[in-house]
Amino acid sequence: MNSELMEALDMLEKEKEISKDTLFDAIENSLITACKNHFGKADNVKVEIDRETCDFLCYAEKEVVEEVEDDCVQISYEDAQKVSPKAELGDMIHVEIKSKEFGRIATQNAKNVILQKIREEERSVIYNQYYEKEKDVVTGIVQRYMGRNISINLGKADGILNESEQVRGENFRPTERIKVYILEVKNTPKGPKILVSRTHPELVKRLFETEVTEIKDGTVEIMSIAREAGSRTKIAVRSNNPNVDAVGACVGMNGARVNTIVEELRGEKIDIVNWDDNPGILIQNALSPAKIVAVFADPDEKTAKVVVPDYQLSLAIGKEGQNARLAARLTGYKIDIKNETQAKDAPGFRYEDYEYDDEDYDEDSYGEEGLEAELYDGESYDEETYNEEDGETEVE
């Protein structure tokens, strides 16, 4: 029996990752519970288990007395002599309890104590495993739709993909494998509750960290990310090694790296731009692929005024203002975009210093001369407003 018990404990430890010490404690508690059910009390009951052989001894500490008033804690002198010939009145002796003598109810209760402890420990182990993966990306298998939410099998536990965390237009089939971002892991009486997301910007960041070796080893650093899930993402990267091109490392040979991420995101467009500590250059990069004539950035107010060629205004703004909106989120600046015609008429704007010539223009050649930090005291705009009549927009 002892060898079978040891094999059972080894199997539980391996399969459910529950330590044998915890299981031994559960067995000890179950025996004490059985004694309490059998004798009515168990305050003086002790259980000793040999962790190497699984041999156990269950005994009660009883006082030797002439006349027994409570046989649970006392033993007569005559009976004590049978247990230990050296016993004297007033001594405390150990009286062995035979577990085989326990009744059916006491035995069932002992079994339930062990099973309950195993379940608790199993839930605790699973919770700790997924709590360590919080704010990380894992691969899951789509199980079923629960109303508008989706149950995702993450291995040892199920995650819940709420409707608010689903990308509009994405449809999954049961047994389909997808990557999800673990938002939160809650510990509940029924086990860990895991909330996952497909819309969080960190999902894209973690996918790049997994796919791009240079990001994983710290050579390339992701400085900022802005995402409109299912449509487009802008990501700003910086290289800590002058010999490594940050954008090129993220794109990969023939776009292999970024295409893998795009495929996982079901065709979501990804713009990768270079980060720059100069806010003017950063805003210029963030508004790509649009060409920029001039940028006036105020780091204190976190506002910027951008001038683009007339024919580039719609490209800079993007469909429904998306390009400008993502650029604003990426840089943290409130951006006001004007075309050249409107900029010339703007009060206080010295456009003569920033005249644009098609022949001399190079979208990548902007020095400090073309990026002047200047407080722009313009009209206040709400986020995502665009007026097609006057050809200007401002986003936060």
mmCIF file of C-alpha atoms in Angstrom:
data_model
loop_
_atom_site.group_PDB
_atom_site.id
_atom_site.type_symbol
_atom_site.label_atom_id
_atom_site.label_comp_id
_atom_site.label_asym_id
_atom_site.label_seq_id
_atom_site.Cartn_x
_atom_site.Cartn_y
_atom_site.Cartn_z
ATOM 1 C CA MET A 1 0.000 0.000 0.000
ATOM 2 C CA ASN A 2 2.825 2.398 0.840
ATOM 3 C CA SER A 3 4.503 1.873 -2.532
ATOM 4 C CA GLU A 4 1.194 2.454 -4.319
ATOM 5 C CA LEU A 5 0.662 5.634 -2.330
ATOM 6 C CA MET A 6 4.124 6.887 -3.277
ATOM 7 C CA GLU A 7 3.457 6.171 -6.969
ATOM 8 C CA ALA A 8 0.145 8.029 -6.777
ATOM 9 C CA LEU A 9 1.821 11.040 -5.155
ATOM 10 C CA ASP A 10 4.593 11.035 -7.773
ATOM 11 C CA MET A 11 1.992 10.979 -10.538
ATOM 12 C CA LEU A 12 0.031 13.870 -9.024
ATOM 13 C CA GLU A 13 3.202 15.892 -8.591
ATOM 14 C CA LYS A 14 4.164 15.339 -12.237
ATOM 15 C CA GLU A 15 0.771 15.830 -13.878
ATOM 16 C CA LYS A 16 -0.697 18.611 -11.759
ATOM 17 C CA GLU A 17 2.583 20.152 -10.558
ATOM 18 C CA ILE A 18 1.520 19.878 -6.905
ATOM 19 C CA SER A 19 4.411 19.294 -4.528
ATOM 20 C CA LYS A 20 4.451 16.086 -2.493
ATOM 21 C CA ASP A 21 4.914 18.087 0.707
ATOM 22 C CA THR A 22 1.524 19.706 0.064
ATOM 23 C CA LEU A 23 -0.027 16.284 -0.560
ATOM 24 C CA PHE A 24 1.481 14.881 2.632
ATOM 25 C CA ASP A 25 0.019 17.812 4.565
ATOM 26 C CA ALA A 26 -3.364 17.050 3.003
ATOM 27 C CA ILE A 27 -3.148 13.400 4.110
ATOM 28 C CA GLU A 28 -2.231 14.435 7.654
ATOM 29 C CA ASN A 29 -5.174 16.834 7.818
ATOM 30 C CA SER A 30 -7.517 14.181 6.417
ATOM 31 C CA LEU A 31 -6.512 11.699 9.133
ATOM 32 C CA ILE A 32 -7.044 14.292 11.845
ATOM 33 C CA THR A 33 -10.463 15.081 10.346
ATOM 34 C CA ALA A 34 -11.333 11.385 10.325
ATOM 35 C CA CYS A 35 -10.365 11.116 14.012
ATOM 36 C CA LYS A 36 -12.551 14.074 14.859
ATOM 37 C CA ASN A 37 -15.499 12.501 13.064
ATOM 38 C CA HIS A 38 -14.868 9.130 14.680
ATOM 39 C CA PHE A 39 -14.106 10.176 18.255
ATOM 40 C CA GLY A 40 -15.888 13.522 18.449
ATOM 41 C CA LYS A 41 -12.709 15.538 19.039
ATOM 42 C CA ALA A 42 -9.170 15.533 17.721
ATOM 43 C CA ASP A 43 -7.360 18.238 19.716
ATOM 44 C CA ASN A 44 -4.915 15.687 21.130
ATOM 45 C CA VAL A 45 -4.467 13.681 17.910
ATOM 46 C CA LYS A 46 -1.120 13.752 16.118
ATOM 47 C CA VAL A 47 -0.164 12.306 12.717
ATOM 48 C CA GLU A 48 3.391 11.527 11.636
ATOM 49 C CA ILE A 49 4.238 10.524 8.066
ATOM 50 C CA ASP A 50 7.616 9.359 6.818
ATOM 51 C CA ARG A 51 8.106 11.341 3.610
ATOM 52 C CA GLU A 52 10.505 8.728 2.217
ATOM 53 C CA THR A 53 8.563 5.489 2.821
ATOM 54 C CA CYS A 54 4.997 6.840 3.188
ATOM 55 C CA ASP A 55 4.683 5.000 6.514
ATOM 56 C CA PHE A 56 2.360 6.889 8.840
ATOM 57 C CA LEU A 57 1.449 6.770 12.495
ATOM 58 C CA CYS A 58 -1.719 8.224 13.953
ATOM 59 C CA TYR A 59 -1.872 8.513 17.743
ATOM 60 C CA ALA A 60 -3.624 10.334 20.560
ATOM 61 C CA GLU A 61 -1.893 11.895 23.543
ATOM 62 C CA LYS A 62 -3.679 10.716 26.703
ATOM 63 C CA GLU A 63 -3.115 11.297 30.405
ATOM 64 C CA VAL A 64 -2.764 8.290 32.732
ATOM 65 C CA VAL A 65 -5.383 8.503 35.518
ATOM 66 C CA GLU A 66 -6.930 6.173 38.102
ATOM 67 C CA GLU A 67 -10.522 6.893 37.049
ATOM 68 C CA VAL A 68 -11.292 7.861 33.430
ATOM 69 C CA GLU A 69 -13.763 10.729 32.971
ATOM 70 C CA ASP A 70 -13.086 11.413 29.277
ATOM 71 C CA ASP A 71 -11.722 8.490 27.314
ATOM 72 C CA CYS A 72 -10.723 10.781 24.426
ATOM 73 C CA VAL A 73 -8.005 12.488 26.479
ATOM 74 C CA GLN A 74 -7.562 10.098 29.414
ATOM 75 C CA ILE A 75 -6.535 6.456 29.885
ATOM 76 C CA SER A 76 -6.713 4.208 32.920
ATOM 77 C CA TYR A 77 -3.556 3.051 34.655
ATOM 78 C CA GLU A 78 -4.269 -0.593 33.758
ATOM 79 C CA ASP A 79 -4.736 0.178 30.046
ATOM 80 C CA ALA A 80 -1.689 2.440 30.078
ATOM 81 C CA GLN A 81 0.417 -0.434 31.383
ATOM 82 C CA LYS A 82 -0.602 -2.502 28.347
ATOM 83 C CA VAL A 83 0.603 0.278 26.040
ATOM 84 C CA SER A 84 3.746 1.117 27.996
ATOM 85 C CA PRO A 85 4.845 -0.861 31.075
ATOM 86 C CA LYS A 86 6.772 2.190 32.297
ATOM 87 C CA ALA A 87 3.686 4.411 32.412
ATOM 88 C CA GLU A 88 2.907 6.077 35.741
ATOM 89 C CA LEU A 89 -0.032 8.105 36.992
ATOM 90 C CA GLY A 90 0.009 11.613 35.555
ATOM 91 C CA ASP A 91 2.142 10.663 32.538
ATOM 92 C CA MET A 92 1.190 11.551 28.957
ATOM 93 C CA ILE A 93 1.424 8.548 26.659
ATOM 94 C CA HIS A 94 0.874 7.998 22.969
ATOM 95 C CA VAL A 95 -1.968 5.661 22.135
ATOM 96 C CA GLU A 96 -1.956 4.453 18.524
ATOM 97 C CA ILE A 97 -5.150 4.929 16.523
ATOM 98 C CA LYS A 98 -5.939 2.297 13.909
ATOM 99 C CA SER A 99 -7.222 4.049 10.800
ATOM 100 C CA LYS A 100 -8.921 0.799 9.742
ATOM 101 C CA GLU A 101 -11.303 1.265 12.642
ATOM 102 C CA PHE A 102 -12.720 4.486 11.200
ATOM 103 C CA GLY A 103 -16.324 4.334 10.095
ATOM 104 C CA ARG A 104 -17.521 4.872 6.536
ATOM 105 C CA ILE A 105 -18.498 8.508 7.123
ATOM 106 C CA ALA A 106 -15.164 9.374 8.731
ATOM 107 C CA THR A 107 -13.316 7.710 5.855
ATOM 108 C CA GLN A 108 -15.415 9.549 3.250
ATOM 109 C CA ASN A 109 -14.765 12.878 4.980
ATOM 110 C CA ALA A 110 -11.015 12.158 5.013
ATOM 111 C CA LYS A 111 -11.152 11.420 1.278
ATOM 112 C CA ASN A 112 -13.019 14.672 0.622
ATOM 113 C CA VAL A 113 -10.391 16.656 2.547
ATOM 114 C CA ILE A 114 -7.644 15.244 0.314
ATOM 115 C CA LEU A 115 -9.600 15.861 -2.918
ATOM 116 C CA GLN A 116 -10.482 19.399 -1.882
ATOM 117 C CA LYS A 117 -6.843 20.191 -1.131
ATOM 118 C CA ILE A 118 -5.776 18.786 -4.499
ATOM 119 C CA ARG A 119 -8.365 20.934 -6.297
ATOM 120 C CA GLU A 120 -7.309 24.061 -4.404
ATOM 121 C CA GLU A 121 -3.650 23.476 -5.140
ATOM 122 C CA GLU A 122 -4.369 22.752 -8.794
ATOM 123 C CA ARG A 123 -6.261 26.042 -9.148
ATOM 124 C CA SER A 124 -3.465 27.862 -7.341
ATOM 125 C CA VAL A 125 -0.811 26.375 -9.629
ATOM 126 C CA ILE A 126 -2.778 27.329 -12.768
ATOM 127 C CA TYR A 127 -3.409 30.840 -11.441
ATOM 128 C CA ASN A 128 0.294 31.391 -10.727
ATOM 129 C CA GLN A 129 1.276 30.075 -14.161
ATOM 130 C CA TYR A 130 -1.003 32.469 -16.038
ATOM 131 C CA TYR A 131 -0.472 35.366 -13.639
ATOM 132 C CA GLU A 132 3.190 35.276 -14.682
ATOM 133 C CA LYS A 133 2.026 35.541 -18.324
ATOM 134 C CA GLU A 134 -0.138 38.601 -17.652
ATOM 135 C CA LYS A 135 0.640 41.395 -20.161
ATOM 136 C CA ASP A 136 2.091 38.826 -22.550
ATOM 137 C CA VAL A 137 0.973 37.059 -25.740
ATOM 138 C CA VAL A 138 -0.019 33.393 -25.802
ATOM 139 C CA THR A 139 -1.432 31.065 -28.442
ATOM 140 C CA GLY A 140 -4.922 29.741 -27.840
ATOM 141 C CA ILE A 141 -7.472 27.542 -29.579
ATOM 142 C CA VAL A 142 -10.954 28.874 -30.278
ATOM 143 C CA GLN A 143 -13.479 26.693 -28.457
ATOM 144 C CA ARG A 144 -16.935 28.165 -28.745
ATOM 145 C CA TYR A 145 -18.975 31.351 -28.833
ATOM 146 C CA MET A 146 -20.684 32.311 -25.574
ATOM 147 C CA GLY A 147 -23.172 34.872 -26.804
ATOM 148 C CA ARG A 148 -20.920 37.578 -28.221
ATOM 149 C CA ASN A 149 -17.902 36.483 -26.202
ATOM 150 C CA ILE A 150 -15.493 33.740 -27.238
ATOM 151 C CA SER A 151 -13.966 31.009 -25.086
ATOM 152 C CA ILE A 152 -10.285 30.442 -25.858
ATOM 153 C CA ASN A 153 -8.444 27.324 -24.667
ATOM 154 C CA LEU A 154 -5.024 28.468 -23.430
ATOM 155 C CA GLY A 155 -3.814 25.016 -22.411
ATOM 156 C CA LYS A 156 -4.554 24.333 -18.752
ATOM 157 C CA ALA A 157 -7.180 27.055 -18.508
ATOM 158 C CA ASP A 158 -9.724 28.872 -20.650
ATOM 159 C CA GLY A 159 -9.562 32.568 -21.504
ATOM 160 C CA ILE A 160 -12.490 34.860 -22.277
ATOM 161 C CA LEU A 161 -12.319 37.146 -25.319
ATOM 162 C CA ASN A 162 -14.992 39.736 -24.608
ATOM 163 C CA GLU A 163 -16.813 41.501 -27.403
ATOM 164 C CA SER A 164 -15.104 44.802 -26.504
ATOM 165 C CA GLU A 165 -11.685 43.166 -27.001
ATOM 166 C CA GLN A 166 -12.518 41.639 -30.393
ATOM 167 C CA VAL A 167 -11.440 43.229 -33.657
ATOM 168 C CA ARG A 168 -14.430 44.255 -35.718
ATOM 169 C CA GLY A 169 -14.770 41.989 -38.736
ATOM 170 C CA GLU A 170 -12.718 39.116 -37.332
ATOM 171 C CA ASN A 171 -14.543 35.787 -37.329
ATOM 172 C CA PHE A 172 -13.075 32.634 -35.855
ATOM 173 C CA ARG A 173 -13.906 28.991 -36.347
ATOM 174 C CA PRO A 174 -13.774 26.402 -33.548
ATOM 175 C CA THR A 175 -10.343 24.701 -33.249
ATOM 176 C CA GLU A 176 -8.688 27.713 -34.961
ATOM 177 C CA ARG A 177 -5.362 28.772 -33.397
ATOM 178 C CA ILE A 178 -4.938 32.494 -32.658
ATOM 179 C CA LYS A 179 -2.624 34.679 -30.617
ATOM 180 C CA VAL A 180 -4.142 36.750 -27.830
ATOM 181 C CA TYR A 181 -2.862 39.270 -25.289
ATOM 182 C CA ILE A 182 -3.548 38.408 -21.630
ATOM 183 C CA LEU A 183 -5.145 41.488 -20.101
ATOM 184 C CA GLU A 184 -5.859 40.287 -16.585
ATOM 185 C CA VAL A 185 -5.832 37.109 -14.494
ATOM 186 C CA LYS A 186 -8.289 37.001 -11.580
ATOM 187 C CA ASN A 187 -8.318 34.394 -8.823
ATOM 188 C CA THR A 188 -11.866 33.168 -8.160
ATOM 189 C CA PRO A 189 -13.300 30.277 -6.084
ATOM 190 C CA LYS A 190 -14.027 28.424 -9.331
ATOM 191 C CA GLY A 191 -10.488 28.854 -10.602
ATOM 192 C CA PRO A 192 -8.582 31.569 -12.473
ATOM 193 C CA LYS A 193 -10.572 33.883 -14.732
ATOM 194 C CA ILE A 194 -8.397 34.989 -17.652
ATOM 195 C CA LEU A 195 -9.361 37.978 -19.787
ATOM 196 C CA VAL A 196 -7.663 38.220 -23.202
ATOM 197 C CA SER A 197 -7.623 40.779 -26.004
ATOM 198 C CA ARG A 198 -7.084 41.044 -29.748
ATOM 199 C CA THR A 199 -7.311 44.851 -29.885
ATOM 200 C CA HIS A 200 -4.688 45.946 -27.341
ATOM 201 C CA PRO A 201 -1.676 47.823 -28.834
ATOM 202 C CA GLU A 202 0.642 45.696 -26.690
ATOM 203 C CA LEU A 203 -0.398 42.687 -28.786
ATOM 204 C CA VAL A 204 1.430 44.163 -31.771
ATOM 205 C CA LYS A 205 4.401 45.091 -29.604
ATOM 206 C CA ARG A 206 4.723 41.571 -28.183
ATOM 207 C CA LEU A 207 4.421 40.054 -31.668
ATOM 208 C CA PHE A 208 7.329 42.214 -32.836
ATOM 209 C CA GLU A 209 9.358 41.202 -29.786
ATOM 210 C CA THR A 210 8.741 37.559 -30.648
ATOM 211 C CA GLU A 211 9.435 37.905 -34.377
ATOM 212 C CA VAL A 212 12.336 40.381 -34.407
ATOM 213 C CA THR A 213 15.533 39.107 -32.803
ATOM 214 C CA GLU A 214 17.006 42.601 -32.528
ATOM 215 C CA ILE A 215 14.085 43.748 -30.378
ATOM 216 C CA LYS A 216 14.361 40.692 -28.139
ATOM 217 C CA ASP A 217 18.068 41.280 -27.443
ATOM 218 C CA GLY A 218 17.640 45.059 -26.975
ATOM 219 C CA THR A 219 19.468 46.216 -30.108
ATOM 220 C CA VAL A 220 16.239 47.755 -31.430
ATOM 221 C CA GLU A 221 13.790 49.398 -29.058
ATOM 222 C CA ILE A 222 10.081 50.057 -29.562
ATOM 223 C CA MET A 223 9.550 53.616 -28.356
ATOM 224 C CA SER A 224 5.868 54.178 -29.120
ATOM 225 C CA ILE A 225 2.922 52.470 -30.717
ATOM 226 C CA ALA A 226 -0.512 53.632 -31.871
ATOM 227 C CA ARG A 227 -3.160 51.239 -33.102
ATOM 228 C CA GLU A 228 -6.637 51.174 -34.539
ATOM 229 C CA ALA A 229 -7.306 47.457 -34.328
ATOM 230 C CA GLY A 230 -8.197 45.745 -37.559
ATOM 231 C CA SER A 231 -7.246 48.727 -39.689
ATOM 232 C CA ARG A 232 -3.811 50.235 -39.122
ATOM 233 C CA THR A 233 -0.941 50.469 -36.654
ATOM 234 C CA LYS A 234 1.967 52.900 -36.460
ATOM 235 C CA ILE A 235 5.071 51.895 -34.540
ATOM 236 C CA ALA A 236 8.160 54.022 -33.830
ATOM 237 C CA VAL A 237 11.456 52.213 -33.313
ATOM 238 C CA ARG A 238 14.988 53.249 -32.404
ATOM 239 C CA SER A 239 18.279 51.415 -32.852
ATOM 240 C CA ASN A 240 20.814 51.324 -30.024
ATOM 241 C CA ASN A 241 23.487 50.173 -32.477
ATOM 242 C CA PRO A 242 24.543 52.638 -35.226
ATOM 243 C CA ASN A 243 25.245 49.704 -37.539
ATOM 244 C CA VAL A 244 21.694 48.343 -37.287
ATOM 245 C CA ASP A 245 18.779 49.849 -39.201
ATOM 246 C CA ALA A 246 15.798 49.734 -36.828
ATOM 247 C CA VAL A 247 13.111 49.869 -39.519
ATOM 248 C CA GLY A 248 14.916 47.362 -41.719
ATOM 249 C CA ALA A 249 15.280 44.917 -38.836
ATOM 250 C CA CYS A 250 11.552 45.075 -38.132
ATOM 251 C CA VAL A 251 10.580 44.713 -41.777
ATOM 252 C CA GLY A 252 12.938 41.806 -42.424
ATOM 253 C CA MET A 253 14.245 40.493 -45.728
ATOM 254 C CA ASN A 254 11.604 41.034 -48.393
ATOM 255 C CA GLY A 255 9.207 42.011 -45.601
ATOM 256 C CA ALA A 256 9.225 38.499 -44.124
ATOM 257 C CA ARG A 257 9.090 39.574 -40.475
ATOM 258 C CA VAL A 258 6.412 42.217 -40.709
ATOM 259 C CA ASN A 259 4.346 40.076 -43.096
ATOM 260 C CA THR A 260 4.204 37.308 -40.507
ATOM 261 C CA ILE A 261 2.725 39.784 -38.015
ATOM 262 C CA VAL A 262 0.343 41.242 -40.598
ATOM 263 C CA GLU A 263 -0.885 37.734 -41.373
ATOM 264 C CA GLU A 264 -1.513 37.043 -37.678
ATOM 265 C CA LEU A 265 -3.460 40.335 -37.453
ATOM 266 C CA ARG A 266 -5.582 39.357 -40.477
ATOM 267 C CA GLY A 267 -4.211 41.947 -42.883
ATOM 268 C CA GLU A 268 -3.948 44.937 -40.548
ATOM 269 C CA LYS A 269 -1.627 47.550 -42.101
ATOM 270 C CA ILE A 270 1.536 48.346 -40.133
ATOM 271 C CA ASP A 271 3.642 51.494 -40.598
ATOM 272 C CA ILE A 272 7.143 51.318 -39.085
ATOM 273 C CA VAL A 273 8.945 54.647 -38.647
ATOM 274 C CA ASN A 274 12.167 55.818 -37.036
ATOM 275 C CA TRP A 275 11.988 57.415 -33.612
ATOM 276 C CA ASP A 276 13.762 60.739 -33.123
ATOM 277 C CA ASP A 277 14.261 62.832 -29.993
ATOM 278 C CA ASN A 278 13.631 65.935 -32.102
ATOM 279 C CA PRO A 279 9.831 66.288 -32.042
ATOM 280 C CA GLY A 280 9.789 67.927 -35.471
ATOM 281 C CA ILE A 281 11.560 65.020 -37.162
ATOM 282 C CA LEU A 282 9.477 62.527 -35.196
ATOM 283 C CA ILE A 283 6.221 64.135 -36.334
ATOM 284 C CA GLN A 284 7.501 64.198 -39.910
ATOM 285 C CA ASN A 285 8.285 60.482 -39.717
ATOM 286 C CA ALA A 286 4.979 59.687 -38.051
ATOM 287 C CA LEU A 287 3.005 61.343 -40.857
ATOM 288 C CA SER A 288 4.673 59.230 -43.528
ATOM 289 C CA PRO A 289 4.093 58.433 -46.330
ATOM 290 C CA ALA A 290 3.005 62.063 -46.726
ATOM 291 C CA LYS A 291 5.650 64.660 -47.673
ATOM 292 C CA ILE A 292 6.122 67.531 -45.222
ATOM 293 C CA VAL A 293 7.155 71.112 -46.016
ATOM 294 C CA ALA A 294 7.612 72.377 -42.461
ATOM 295 C CA VAL A 295 6.928 71.436 -38.857
ATOM 296 C CA PHE A 296 6.524 73.881 -35.973
ATOM 297 C CA ALA A 297 6.557 71.946 -32.681
ATOM 298 C CA ASP A 298 6.167 73.265 -29.144
ATOM 299 C CA PRO A 299 7.473 70.604 -26.693
ATOM 300 C CA ASP A 300 6.064 72.446 -23.678
ATOM 301 C CA GLU A 301 2.505 72.646 -24.941
ATOM 302 C CA LYS A 302 2.773 69.374 -26.873
ATOM 303 C CA THR A 303 1.333 71.022 -29.956
ATOM 304 C CA ALA A 304 2.597 71.070 -33.527
ATOM 305 C CA LYS A 305 1.715 72.825 -36.742
ATOM 306 C CA VAL A 306 2.517 70.982 -39.948
ATOM 307 C CA VAL A 307 2.559 72.336 -43.496
ATOM 308 C CA VAL A 308 2.213 69.954 -46.445
ATOM 309 C CA PRO A 309 2.022 70.508 -50.213
ATOM 310 C CA ASP A 310 -1.502 71.071 -51.473
ATOM 311 C CA TYR A 311 -1.597 67.736 -53.285
ATOM 312 C CA GLN A 312 -0.386 65.877 -50.156
ATOM 313 C CA LEU A 313 -3.041 67.114 -47.730
ATOM 314 C CA SER A 314 -5.430 64.203 -48.150
ATOM 315 C CA LEU A 315 -2.552 61.714 -47.849
ATOM 316 C CA ALA A 316 -1.270 63.358 -44.650
ATOM 317 C CA ILE A 317 -4.741 63.333 -43.131
ATOM 318 C CA GLY A 318 -5.543 59.827 -44.306
ATOM 319 C CA LYS A 319 -8.895 58.164 -44.735
ATOM 320 C CA GLU A 320 -11.302 59.657 -42.198
ATOM 321 C CA GLY A 321 -8.312 61.367 -40.550
ATOM 322 C CA GLN A 322 -6.696 58.070 -39.596
ATOM 323 C CA ASN A 323 -3.089 58.849 -40.607
ATOM 324 C CA ALA A 324 -3.021 62.144 -38.707
ATOM 325 C CA ARG A 325 -4.864 60.651 -35.746
ATOM 326 C CA LEU A 326 -2.413 57.765 -35.378
ATOM 327 C CA ALA A 327 0.539 60.136 -35.809
ATOM 328 C CA ALA A 328 -0.804 62.282 -32.977
ATOM 329 C CA ARG A 329 -1.139 59.273 -30.685
ATOM 330 C CA LEU A 330 2.287 57.981 -31.671
ATOM 331 C CA THR A 331 4.066 61.259 -30.919
ATOM 332 C CA GLY A 332 1.881 62.538 -28.084
ATOM 333 C CA TYR A 333 1.475 65.879 -29.866
ATOM 334 C CA LYS A 334 -1.670 67.732 -30.838
ATOM 335 C CA ILE A 335 -1.108 68.142 -34.574
ATOM 336 C CA ASP A 336 -2.631 70.808 -36.834
ATOM 337 C CA ILE A 337 -2.140 70.086 -40.528
ATOM 338 C CA LYS A 338 -2.464 72.823 -43.167
ATOM 339 C CA ASN A 339 -1.730 72.858 -46.852
ATOM 340 C CA GLU A 340 0.579 75.481 -48.343
ATOM 341 C CA THR A 341 -2.219 77.719 -49.562
ATOM 342 C CA GLN A 342 -3.877 77.926 -46.154
ATOM 343 C CA ALA A 343 -0.550 78.263 -44.352
ATOM 344 C CA LYS A 344 0.388 81.380 -46.358
ATOM 345 C CA ASP A 345 -2.736 83.118 -45.138
ATOM 346 C CA ALA A 346 -2.359 82.009 -41.512
ATOM 347 C CA PRO A 347 -1.585 84.939 -39.146
ATOM 348 C CA GLY A 348 1.942 84.967 -37.781
ATOM 349 C CA PHE A 349 3.193 82.264 -40.103
ATOM 350 C CA ARG A 350 6.511 83.206 -41.809
ATOM 351 C CA TYR A 351 6.048 81.019 -44.813
ATOM 352 C CA GLU A 352 8.764 82.851 -46.789
ATOM 353 C CA ASP A 353 11.355 81.011 -44.679
ATOM 354 C CA TYR A 354 9.986 77.627 -45.705
ATOM 355 C CA GLU A 355 9.168 77.884 -49.390
ATOM 356 C CA TYR A 356 8.714 74.524 -51.058
ATOM 357 C CA ASP A 357 10.240 73.682 -54.442
ATOM 358 C CA ASP A 358 9.229 70.439 -56.201
ATOM 359 C CA GLU A 359 12.621 70.087 -57.865
ATOM 360 C CA ASP A 360 14.644 70.496 -54.661
ATOM 361 C CA TYR A 361 12.337 68.521 -52.398
ATOM 362 C CA ASP A 362 13.583 65.336 -50.771
ATOM 363 C CA GLU A 363 11.263 63.800 -48.177
ATOM 364 C CA ASP A 364 14.200 62.487 -46.137
ATOM 365 C CA SER A 365 16.356 65.615 -46.129
ATOM 366 C CA TYR A 366 15.191 67.908 -43.366
ATOM 367 C CA GLY A 367 17.820 69.612 -41.248
ATOM 368 C CA GLU A 368 17.385 71.693 -38.153
ATOM 369 C CA GLU A 369 16.715 74.685 -40.401
ATOM 370 C CA GLY A 370 13.428 73.172 -41.532
ATOM 371 C CA LEU A 371 12.185 72.296 -38.072
ATOM 372 C CA GLU A 372 11.596 75.290 -35.859
ATOM 373 C CA ALA A 373 10.105 74.991 -32.391
ATOM 374 C CA GLU A 374 7.567 77.793 -32.129
ATOM 375 C CA LEU A 375 4.491 78.287 -29.997
ATOM 376 C CA TYR A 376 1.476 78.075 -32.226
ATOM 377 C CA ASP A 377 -1.428 80.072 -30.892
ATOM 378 C CA GLY A 378 -4.090 78.654 -33.134
ATOM 379 C CA GLU A 379 -7.737 77.848 -32.874
ATOM 380 C CA SER A 380 -8.699 74.941 -30.593
ATOM 381 C CA TYR A 381 -10.009 71.860 -32.329
ATOM 382 C CA ASP A 382 -11.647 68.752 -31.009
ATOM 383 C CA GLU A 383 -9.993 65.405 -31.652
ATOM 384 C CA GLU A 384 -10.592 63.859 -35.052
ATOM 385 C CA THR A 385 -12.192 66.985 -36.592
ATOM 386 C CA TYR A 386 -11.586 67.624 -40.266
ATOM 387 C CA ASN A 387 -12.932 70.488 -42.329
ATOM 388 C CA GLU A 388 -12.667 69.720 -46.026
ATOM 389 C CA GLU A 389 -13.785 73.211 -47.018
ATOM 390 C CA ASP A 390 -10.813 75.053 -45.540
ATOM 391 C CA GLY A 391 -8.413 72.120 -46.046
ATOM 392 C CA GLU A 392 -7.070 71.733 -42.516
ATOM 393 C CA THR A 393 -7.308 69.306 -39.683
ATOM 394 C CA GLU A 394 -6.138 68.926 -36.126
ATOM 395 C CA VAL A 395 -6.048 65.826 -34.023
ATOM 396 C CA GLU A 396 -4.932 64.898 -30.555
#
